[in-house]
Amino acid sequence: MQTPAFFDTVPRIVMQDLLAETLGAASDGVIEYSYLDAVKLTGHSCPTVAGAYLMTLNALAHLYPNELPRRGELRVELRQRIDEGVAGVIASVAGLVTGAANEGGFKGLGGRFSRRDLLRFGIPMQGELRFTRLDTGQAVELAHHPVAVPRPPALTSQLQAASDPGADAATRQAFAATWQGWVRTILLDHTNDPALITVMD
C-alpha cells in the first residue's frame, strides 16, 4: 500500500484499552493509532477526516494530560444528527480511537467493557464534538473551523479537470497532489492551532 509520505509524520495517538489487555490482543492494552488508520477506516484522506483526527487528538491530550487515554472509557457526542452533514465521518474517526460505539456496539464481557451507547448524535452543545471521561465526568467540547486553512487556489480548476471522464493520469495526479498537500498543511502545520480546532472546557 503506497500512501503520501507525510502520513507517517502525523502525530500518533496512544491509548490503553483494558479489554484488549484482558483478551491478550495488545500487551498492557496499549494500542497506537495513526492518521493512516483513520484513512483506512474512511477510505479517503480529506480535510474532514484530518479535522476529526485532530479534534480527537486534542481532546484526549486535554482530558489525559499526564496519563494514557483509556479506550472504551469515553463518551463521544456530536451536535449533528447521524444523517446530517459529515457527522458519520467524524464519528467514525472518533469512535475508532476511543472505542465509543452506538447501539450496535460491543455489549461487554463479564459486566465490563461495554462500548454500546457511548457514541451519540444530535446532542445540543456549543461545539460540534464532546468527549467525556466516564471515570471522572470531565468533558471537553471542540469545534472545527476549516476556513482557517483555505483550499489552494488551483484546487477547484484541478478538480474540474480531474473529474472529466477523459482526464489523463497526469491531470488526475496533479489534482491528487494538490489535495493531499492541503491535507498535509492541515495536519502538520495546524496540529494545535486554536484557529482550526477550538477546545472548550
PDB file of C-alpha atoms in Angstrom:
ATOM      1  CA  MET A   1       0.000   0.000   0.000  1.00  0.00           C
ATOM      2  CA  GLN A   2       1.548   3.276  -1.106  1.00  0.00           C
ATOM      3  CA  THR A   3       0.426   6.411   0.703  1.00  0.00           C
ATOM      4  CA  PRO A   4       1.682  10.004   0.886  1.00  0.00           C
ATOM      5  CA  ALA A   5       4.888  10.156   2.931  1.00  0.00           C
ATOM      6  CA  PHE A   6       3.505  12.773   5.305  1.00  0.00           C
ATOM      7  CA  PHE A   7       1.025  10.236   6.723  1.00  0.00           C
ATOM      8  CA  ASP A   8       3.924   8.772   8.699  1.00  0.00           C
ATOM      9  CA  THR A   9       4.787  12.116  10.320  1.00  0.00           C
ATOM     10  CA  VAL A  10       1.327  12.973  11.661  1.00  0.00           C
ATOM     11  CA  PRO A  11       1.297  12.680  15.486  1.00  0.00           C
ATOM     12  CA  ARG A  12       0.024   9.308  16.647  1.00  0.00           C
ATOM     13  CA  ILE A  13      -2.497   8.658  19.394  1.00  0.00           C
ATOM     14  CA  VAL A  14      -1.612   6.065  22.021  1.00  0.00           C
ATOM     15  CA  MET A  15      -4.462   4.550  24.027  1.00  0.00           C
ATOM     16  CA  GLN A  16      -4.784   1.960  26.773  1.00  0.00           C
ATOM     17  CA  ASP A  17      -7.623  -0.495  26.270  1.00  0.00           C
ATOM     18  CA  LEU A  18      -8.247  -2.850  29.188  1.00  0.00           C
ATOM     19  CA  LEU A  19     -10.426  -5.092  27.011  1.00  0.00           C
ATOM     20  CA  ALA A  20      -7.525  -5.577  24.600  1.00  0.00           C
ATOM     21  CA  GLU A  21      -5.277  -6.376  27.566  1.00  0.00           C
ATOM     22  CA  THR A  22      -7.775  -8.820  29.077  1.00  0.00           C
ATOM     23  CA  LEU A  23      -8.179 -10.709  25.820  1.00  0.00           C
ATOM     24  CA  GLY A  24      -4.471 -10.674  25.025  1.00  0.00           C
ATOM     25  CA  ALA A  25      -4.820  -8.523  21.913  1.00  0.00           C
ATOM     26  CA  ALA A  26      -2.223  -5.966  22.990  1.00  0.00           C
ATOM     27  CA  SER A  27       0.481  -6.061  25.656  1.00  0.00           C
ATOM     28  CA  ASP A  28      -0.660  -3.956  28.626  1.00  0.00           C
ATOM     29  CA  GLY A  29      -3.621  -2.914  26.483  1.00  0.00           C
ATOM     30  CA  VAL A  30      -1.551  -0.279  24.692  1.00  0.00           C
ATOM     31  CA  ILE A  31      -2.821   0.465  21.193  1.00  0.00           C
ATOM     32  CA  GLU A  32      -1.369   3.082  18.850  1.00  0.00           C
ATOM     33  CA  TYR A  33      -3.489   4.806  16.228  1.00  0.00           C
ATOM     34  CA  SER A  34      -2.189   6.735  13.259  1.00  0.00           C
ATOM     35  CA  TYR A  35      -3.744   9.025  10.702  1.00  0.00           C
ATOM     36  CA  LEU A  36      -3.360   6.145   8.246  1.00  0.00           C
ATOM     37  CA  ASP A  37      -5.725   4.091  10.415  1.00  0.00           C
ATOM     38  CA  ALA A  38      -8.345   6.828  10.013  1.00  0.00           C
ATOM     39  CA  VAL A  39      -7.732   6.859   6.260  1.00  0.00           C
ATOM     40  CA  LYS A  40      -8.147   3.089   6.063  1.00  0.00           C
ATOM     41  CA  LEU A  41     -11.375   3.272   8.037  1.00  0.00           C
ATOM     42  CA  THR A  42     -12.958   6.032   5.970  1.00  0.00           C
ATOM     43  CA  GLY A  43     -11.352   5.090   2.678  1.00  0.00           C
ATOM     44  CA  HIS A  44     -10.042   8.572   1.960  1.00  0.00           C
ATOM     45  CA  SER A  45      -7.898  11.445   3.214  1.00  0.00           C
ATOM     46  CA  CYS A  46      -9.577  14.834   3.263  1.00  0.00           C
ATOM     47  CA  PRO A  47      -9.954  17.944   5.456  1.00  0.00           C
ATOM     48  CA  THR A  48     -12.913  16.364   7.274  1.00  0.00           C
ATOM     49  CA  VAL A  49     -11.007  13.194   8.177  1.00  0.00           C
ATOM     50  CA  ALA A  50      -7.999  15.318   9.154  1.00  0.00           C
ATOM     51  CA  GLY A  51     -10.184  17.611  11.268  1.00  0.00           C
ATOM     52  CA  ALA A  52     -11.826  14.678  13.039  1.00  0.00           C
ATOM     53  CA  TYR A  53      -8.426  13.162  13.779  1.00  0.00           C
ATOM     54  CA  LEU A  54      -7.090  16.456  15.149  1.00  0.00           C
ATOM     55  CA  MET A  55     -10.191  17.044  17.276  1.00  0.00           C
ATOM     56  CA  THR A  56      -9.740  13.582  18.788  1.00  0.00           C
ATOM     57  CA  LEU A  57      -6.008  14.127  19.302  1.00  0.00           C
ATOM     58  CA  ASN A  58      -6.543  17.485  21.013  1.00  0.00           C
ATOM     59  CA  ALA A  59      -9.451  16.281  23.151  1.00  0.00           C
ATOM     60  CA  LEU A  60      -7.510  13.339  24.522  1.00  0.00           C
ATOM     61  CA  ALA A  61      -4.451  15.463  25.255  1.00  0.00           C
ATOM     62  CA  HIS A  62      -6.708  17.831  27.192  1.00  0.00           C
ATOM     63  CA  LEU A  63      -8.529  15.129  29.150  1.00  0.00           C
ATOM     64  CA  TYR A  64      -5.470  12.988  29.898  1.00  0.00           C
ATOM     65  CA  PRO A  65      -2.512  15.386  30.255  1.00  0.00           C
ATOM     66  CA  ASN A  66      -0.365  13.025  32.340  1.00  0.00           C
ATOM     67  CA  GLU A  67      -1.597   9.542  31.512  1.00  0.00           C
ATOM     68  CA  LEU A  68      -2.590   7.338  28.621  1.00  0.00           C
ATOM     69  CA  PRO A  69      -6.182   7.893  27.494  1.00  0.00           C
ATOM     70  CA  ARG A  70      -8.429   4.952  28.323  1.00  0.00           C
ATOM     71  CA  ARG A  71     -10.095   3.470  25.283  1.00  0.00           C
ATOM     72  CA  GLY A  72     -13.638   2.313  25.961  1.00  0.00           C
ATOM     73  CA  GLU A  73     -13.991   4.712  28.882  1.00  0.00           C
ATOM     74  CA  LEU A  74     -15.106   7.796  26.980  1.00  0.00           C
ATOM     75  CA  ARG A  75     -18.468   9.013  25.773  1.00  0.00           C
ATOM     76  CA  VAL A  76     -18.419  10.820  22.438  1.00  0.00           C
ATOM     77  CA  GLU A  77     -21.280  13.118  21.445  1.00  0.00           C
ATOM     78  CA  LEU A  78     -21.916  15.058  18.256  1.00  0.00           C
ATOM     79  CA  ARG A  79     -24.127  18.087  17.783  1.00  0.00           C
ATOM     80  CA  GLN A  80     -25.174  16.940  14.324  1.00  0.00           C
ATOM     81  CA  ARG A  81     -27.657  14.147  13.725  1.00  0.00           C
ATOM     82  CA  ILE A  82     -26.203  10.934  12.366  1.00  0.00           C
ATOM     83  CA  ASP A  83     -27.572  11.679   8.888  1.00  0.00           C
ATOM     84  CA  GLU A  84     -26.528  15.316   8.875  1.00  0.00           C
ATOM     85  CA  GLY A  85     -23.501  16.756   7.078  1.00  0.00           C
ATOM     86  CA  VAL A  86     -20.281  14.873   7.775  1.00  0.00           C
ATOM     87  CA  ALA A  87     -21.319  13.591  11.210  1.00  0.00           C
ATOM     88  CA  GLY A  88     -20.850   9.978  10.160  1.00  0.00           C
ATOM     89  CA  VAL A  89     -17.260  10.522   9.049  1.00  0.00           C
ATOM     90  CA  ILE A  90     -16.323  12.444  12.201  1.00  0.00           C
ATOM     91  CA  ALA A  91     -17.978   9.844  14.423  1.00  0.00           C
ATOM     92  CA  SER A  92     -16.170   7.006  12.623  1.00  0.00           C
ATOM     93  CA  VAL A  93     -12.767   8.517  13.330  1.00  0.00           C
ATOM     94  CA  ALA A  94     -13.532   9.451  16.938  1.00  0.00           C
ATOM     95  CA  GLY A  95     -15.095   6.048  17.534  1.00  0.00           C
ATOM     96  CA  LEU A  96     -12.119   4.214  16.060  1.00  0.00           C
ATOM     97  CA  VAL A  97      -9.729   5.802  18.525  1.00  0.00           C
ATOM     98  CA  THR A  98     -11.920   5.941  21.634  1.00  0.00           C
ATOM     99  CA  GLY A  99     -13.875   2.727  21.140  1.00  0.00           C
ATOM    100  CA  ALA A 100     -17.158   4.588  21.602  1.00  0.00           C
ATOM    101  CA  ALA A 101     -19.991   2.947  19.659  1.00  0.00           C
ATOM    102  CA  ASN A 102     -23.723   3.472  19.181  1.00  0.00           C
ATOM    103  CA  GLU A 103     -26.455   0.946  19.995  1.00  0.00           C
ATOM    104  CA  GLY A 104     -24.733  -1.617  17.779  1.00  0.00           C
ATOM    105  CA  GLY A 105     -21.546  -1.595  19.820  1.00  0.00           C
ATOM    106  CA  PHE A 106     -19.898  -4.279  21.939  1.00  0.00           C
ATOM    107  CA  LYS A 107     -22.152  -5.367  24.813  1.00  0.00           C
ATOM    108  CA  GLY A 108     -19.328  -6.081  27.226  1.00  0.00           C
ATOM    109  CA  LEU A 109     -17.657  -9.053  28.878  1.00  0.00           C
ATOM    110  CA  GLY A 110     -18.496 -10.213  32.367  1.00  0.00           C
ATOM    111  CA  GLY A 111     -20.316  -6.980  33.077  1.00  0.00           C
ATOM    112  CA  ARG A 112     -17.361  -4.838  31.978  1.00  0.00           C
ATOM    113  CA  PHE A 113     -16.003  -3.190  28.848  1.00  0.00           C
ATOM    114  CA  SER A 114     -19.307  -2.258  27.219  1.00  0.00           C
ATOM    115  CA  ARG A 115     -18.878   0.168  24.332  1.00  0.00           C
ATOM    116  CA  ARG A 116     -22.580   0.354  23.492  1.00  0.00           C
ATOM    117  CA  ASP A 117     -24.365   3.721  23.586  1.00  0.00           C
ATOM    118  CA  LEU A 118     -21.147   5.678  24.109  1.00  0.00           C
ATOM    119  CA  LEU A 119     -21.482   7.363  20.704  1.00  0.00           C
ATOM    120  CA  ARG A 120     -24.429   9.740  20.453  1.00  0.00           C
ATOM    121  CA  PHE A 121     -25.757  12.167  17.876  1.00  0.00           C
ATOM    122  CA  GLY A 122     -27.963  15.248  17.920  1.00  0.00           C
ATOM    123  CA  ILE A 123     -26.804  16.419  21.349  1.00  0.00           C
ATOM    124  CA  PRO A 124     -27.165  20.179  21.984  1.00  0.00           C
ATOM    125  CA  MET A 125     -23.812  21.799  22.683  1.00  0.00           C
ATOM    126  CA  GLN A 126     -21.752  24.861  21.907  1.00  0.00           C
ATOM    127  CA  GLY A 127     -19.123  22.961  19.954  1.00  0.00           C
ATOM    128  CA  GLU A 128     -19.623  20.168  17.462  1.00  0.00           C
ATOM    129  CA  LEU A 129     -17.970  17.287  19.284  1.00  0.00           C
ATOM    130  CA  ARG A 130     -17.820  16.467  23.009  1.00  0.00           C
ATOM    131  CA  PHE A 131     -15.641  13.888  24.772  1.00  0.00           C
ATOM    132  CA  THR A 132     -16.459  12.910  28.364  1.00  0.00           C
ATOM    133  CA  ARG A 133     -14.396  10.728  30.688  1.00  0.00           C
ATOM    134  CA  LEU A 134     -16.664   8.136  32.292  1.00  0.00           C
ATOM    135  CA  ASP A 135     -14.452   7.815  35.374  1.00  0.00           C
ATOM    136  CA  THR A 136     -14.279  11.498  36.324  1.00  0.00           C
ATOM    137  CA  GLY A 137     -17.087  13.108  34.332  1.00  0.00           C
ATOM    138  CA  GLN A 138     -14.631  15.654  32.946  1.00  0.00           C
ATOM    139  CA  ALA A 139     -15.703  16.804  29.499  1.00  0.00           C
ATOM    140  CA  VAL A 140     -14.302  18.871  26.682  1.00  0.00           C
ATOM    141  CA  GLU A 141     -16.023  20.271  23.609  1.00  0.00           C
ATOM    142  CA  LEU A 142     -14.330  21.017  20.326  1.00  0.00           C
ATOM    143  CA  ALA A 143     -15.171  22.954  17.204  1.00  0.00           C
ATOM    144  CA  HIS A 144     -13.551  22.582  13.795  1.00  0.00           C
ATOM    145  CA  HIS A 145     -13.103  25.693  11.638  1.00  0.00           C
ATOM    146  CA  PRO A 146     -11.993  24.528   8.170  1.00  0.00           C
ATOM    147  CA  VAL A 147     -11.782  28.112   6.867  1.00  0.00           C
ATOM    148  CA  ALA A 148      -8.646  28.516   8.974  1.00  0.00           C
ATOM    149  CA  VAL A 149      -6.779  26.564   6.290  1.00  0.00           C
ATOM    150  CA  PRO A 150      -8.239  27.719   2.951  1.00  0.00           C
ATOM    151  CA  ARG A 151      -8.106  25.470  -0.066  1.00  0.00           C
ATOM    152  CA  PRO A 152      -5.253  26.014  -2.534  1.00  0.00           C
ATOM    153  CA  PRO A 153      -6.169  28.482  -5.315  1.00  0.00           C
ATOM    154  CA  ALA A 154      -5.675  25.942  -8.094  1.00  0.00           C
ATOM    155  CA  LEU A 155      -7.707  23.196  -6.445  1.00  0.00           C
ATOM    156  CA  THR A 156     -11.120  23.982  -7.919  1.00  0.00           C
ATOM    157  CA  SER A 157      -9.918  24.059 -11.521  1.00  0.00           C
ATOM    158  CA  GLN A 158      -7.799  20.940 -10.951  1.00  0.00           C
ATOM    159  CA  LEU A 159     -10.816  19.121  -9.520  1.00  0.00           C
ATOM    160  CA  GLN A 160     -12.912  20.020 -12.543  1.00  0.00           C
ATOM    161  CA  ALA A 161     -10.193  18.863 -14.907  1.00  0.00           C
ATOM    162  CA  ALA A 162      -9.552  15.626 -12.988  1.00  0.00           C
ATOM    163  CA  SER A 163     -13.298  14.846 -12.852  1.00  0.00           C
ATOM    164  CA  ASP A 164     -13.579  14.864 -16.636  1.00  0.00           C
ATOM    165  CA  PRO A 165     -14.036  11.264 -17.846  1.00  0.00           C
ATOM    166  CA  GLY A 166     -11.297  11.865 -20.392  1.00  0.00           C
ATOM    167  CA  ALA A 167      -8.749  13.203 -17.909  1.00  0.00           C
ATOM    168  CA  ASP A 168      -5.304  11.679 -18.305  1.00  0.00           C
ATOM    169  CA  ALA A 169      -3.191  10.276 -15.470  1.00  0.00           C
ATOM    170  CA  ALA A 170      -1.066  13.423 -15.187  1.00  0.00           C
ATOM    171  CA  THR A 171      -4.140  15.592 -14.688  1.00  0.00           C
ATOM    172  CA  ARG A 172      -5.567  13.292 -12.028  1.00  0.00           C
ATOM    173  CA  GLN A 173      -2.221  13.029 -10.262  1.00  0.00           C
ATOM    174  CA  ALA A 174      -1.789  16.813 -10.231  1.00  0.00           C
ATOM    175  CA  PHE A 175      -5.148  17.219  -8.513  1.00  0.00           C
ATOM    176  CA  ALA A 176      -4.388  14.457  -6.000  1.00  0.00           C
ATOM    177  CA  ALA A 177      -1.026  16.027  -5.138  1.00  0.00           C
ATOM    178  CA  THR A 178      -2.608  19.435  -4.518  1.00  0.00           C
ATOM    179  CA  TRP A 179      -5.419  17.882  -2.480  1.00  0.00           C
ATOM    180  CA  GLN A 180      -3.071  15.913  -0.243  1.00  0.00           C
ATOM    181  CA  GLY A 181      -0.791  18.932   0.033  1.00  0.00           C
ATOM    182  CA  TRP A 182      -3.775  20.761   1.532  1.00  0.00           C
ATOM    183  CA  VAL A 183      -4.418  17.906   3.975  1.00  0.00           C
ATOM    184  CA  ARG A 184      -0.727  17.841   4.879  1.00  0.00           C
ATOM    185  CA  THR A 185      -0.825  21.546   5.752  1.00  0.00           C
ATOM    186  CA  ILE A 186      -3.848  20.962   7.985  1.00  0.00           C
ATOM    187  CA  LEU A 187      -2.307  18.047   9.851  1.00  0.00           C
ATOM    188  CA  LEU A 188       1.295  19.174  10.212  1.00  0.00           C
ATOM    189  CA  ASP A 189       1.190  22.969  10.248  1.00  0.00           C
ATOM    190  CA  HIS A 190      -2.026  23.347  12.253  1.00  0.00           C
ATOM    191  CA  THR A 191      -1.923  20.372  14.626  1.00  0.00           C
ATOM    192  CA  ASN A 192      -2.567  22.505  17.709  1.00  0.00           C
ATOM    193  CA  ASP A 193      -3.840  25.640  16.016  1.00  0.00           C
ATOM    194  CA  PRO A 194      -6.764  27.088  18.030  1.00  0.00           C
ATOM    195  CA  ALA A 195      -7.937  28.884  14.893  1.00  0.00           C
ATOM    196  CA  LEU A 196      -8.571  25.465  13.321  1.00  0.00           C
ATOM    197  CA  ILE A 197      -9.518  23.372  16.378  1.00  0.00           C
ATOM    198  CA  THR A 198     -11.108  25.231  19.277  1.00  0.00           C
ATOM    199  CA  VAL A 199     -11.023  23.414  22.619  1.00  0.00           C
ATOM    200  CA  MET A 200     -13.666  24.412  25.165  1.00  0.00           C
ATOM    201  CA  ASP A 201     -13.935  23.146  28.753  1.00  0.00           C
TER     202      ASP A 201
END
